[in-house]
Amino acid sequence: MPFSEVIAQDRAIGSLRAALRRGTLHHAYLFGGPLGVGKGTAARLLAQAANCTGGAAPGAGHGYRDDPCGECPSCRKVAKGAHPDVTVLAEERVMAKAGRWEPKGGRTPSKEIVVDQVRDLVDHRLAMRRFEGRRRVVIIDPADAMNVQSQNALLKTLEEPPDDTTLVLVSSSPDALLPTIKSRCLRVAFAPLPQAFIEQRLVAEGHPAESARLAASLSGGSLGRALELDEKLLAARRGSLERVAALDPGDAGAWVAFARDHGEDREAAAELGELLLVWWRDVLAVQAGGDGLALADLAGATRRTAAALSPAEALRRRTLVERLLASLRQNATAPLALERLLIGWFHGR
Ligand SMILES: [Zn+2]
């Protein structure tokens, strides 16, 4: 049962399988959700199911198989990227490297999905008749790699798609797409994976329990992201957290130094922010009399902070971390944003 490869997405998969059975596939889907939760796999399985020729034929009417067999020639071709009616569009650089695309005029391949790629899709591939499959499927993954020009070049196709064609836009930041694109797609939400599930998977793959737990709490529900967090990075993040937990409210020079050291790279500052959220959640849990801390090896600092502050103050500081993350997403300068956080913590009301 290949759709069972996609774990903990019962709602998204359930609605897709029902549409397959009824033969009512939409002409354009937007699969949105965190990285590494199975959106791309689901898109490929949908393409396989809609063209699967194995096993018993689907019932009367126009339905498709609601799970691909994975074995028939059609399923194999989709898996190999060799099915003539299933097209996958990725960043120009990725497709060039795979030998599936050549940028015009010997240009260096872009890290975006460029308008030439979309025009090739629209003007050539989609203009041809279907070859052998029952339904043509175009997967654009990651859809947010399309620049504005590319998205505009796709609009008309989303509005008036060719018959028996489904486009699947896959994106971990669907809100970055143009509103005109989003409004023409049926949104299928893929949920963040449960933390406990990610933790178990990491432990099963041989990660020590403590770092599995930390990586799971930093992963934002993305197994892909949790797997990327290696031991060294986790140790560095933990060190930063210890340092911030030990900052002296009276020593402004130390805050400035901390903000400077951790503000060099916005992504690292954001990861520290995510970790601080987890830590404040632990502080609040201790204050509420709970146990089972996410950051068990910081329990000492956590308990000291929990004892020193009122729950209202801990909550206020946690809210300021949320504000830090929001301002980093809006491209705030990281050292200044971190400084503002610390001023808010130690001087705010
Ligand atoms: Zn099959």
Short mmCIF file of N, CA and C and ligand atoms in Angstrom, two decimals, residues 48 51-54 65 68-72 74-75, ligand 1:
data_model
loop_
_atom_site.label_atom_id
_atom_site.label_comp_id
_atom_site.label_asym_id
_atom_site.label_seq_id
_atom_site.Cartn_x
_atom_site.Cartn_y
_atom_site.Cartn_z
N GLN A 48 1.25 8.26 -9.82
CA GLN A 48 1.27 6.81 -10.07
C GLN A 48 -0.14 6.24 -10.05
N ASN A 51 -2.37 6.75 -12.98
CA ASN A 51 -1.95 6.09 -14.22
C ASN A 51 -1.66 4.61 -14.05
N CYS A 52 -1.91 4.09 -12.85
CA CYS A 52 -1.56 2.70 -12.55
C CYS A 52 -2.36 1.74 -13.43
N THR A 53 -1.68 0.74 -13.98
CA THR A 53 -2.36 -0.25 -14.81
C THR A 53 -2.36 -1.62 -14.16
N GLY A 54 -1.84 -1.71 -12.94
CA GLY A 54 -1.71 -3.01 -12.28
C GLY A 54 -2.98 -3.41 -11.54
N ARG A 65 -7.45 4.02 -9.52
CA ARG A 65 -7.06 3.25 -8.33
C ARG A 65 -6.73 4.23 -7.23
N PRO A 68 -1.47 3.26 -5.77
CA PRO A 68 -0.76 2.66 -6.90
C PRO A 68 -0.20 1.30 -6.51
N CYS A 69 -0.07 0.40 -7.50
CA CYS A 69 0.48 -0.92 -7.18
C CYS A 69 1.99 -0.83 -7.00
N GLY A 70 2.62 0.14 -7.65
CA GLY A 70 4.07 0.31 -7.50
C GLY A 70 4.87 -0.67 -8.36
N GLU A 71 4.18 -1.60 -9.02
CA GLU A 71 4.88 -2.68 -9.73
C GLU A 71 4.69 -2.64 -11.24
N CYS A 72 3.58 -2.09 -11.69
CA CYS A 72 3.27 -2.16 -13.11
C CYS A 72 4.22 -1.25 -13.90
N SER A 74 3.73 1.26 -15.71
CA SER A 74 3.43 2.68 -15.55
C SER A 74 3.97 3.21 -14.21
N CYS A 75 3.69 2.49 -13.13
CA CYS A 75 4.18 2.92 -11.81
C CYS A 75 5.70 3.01 -11.80
ZN ZN B 1 0.79 0.38 -10.91
#
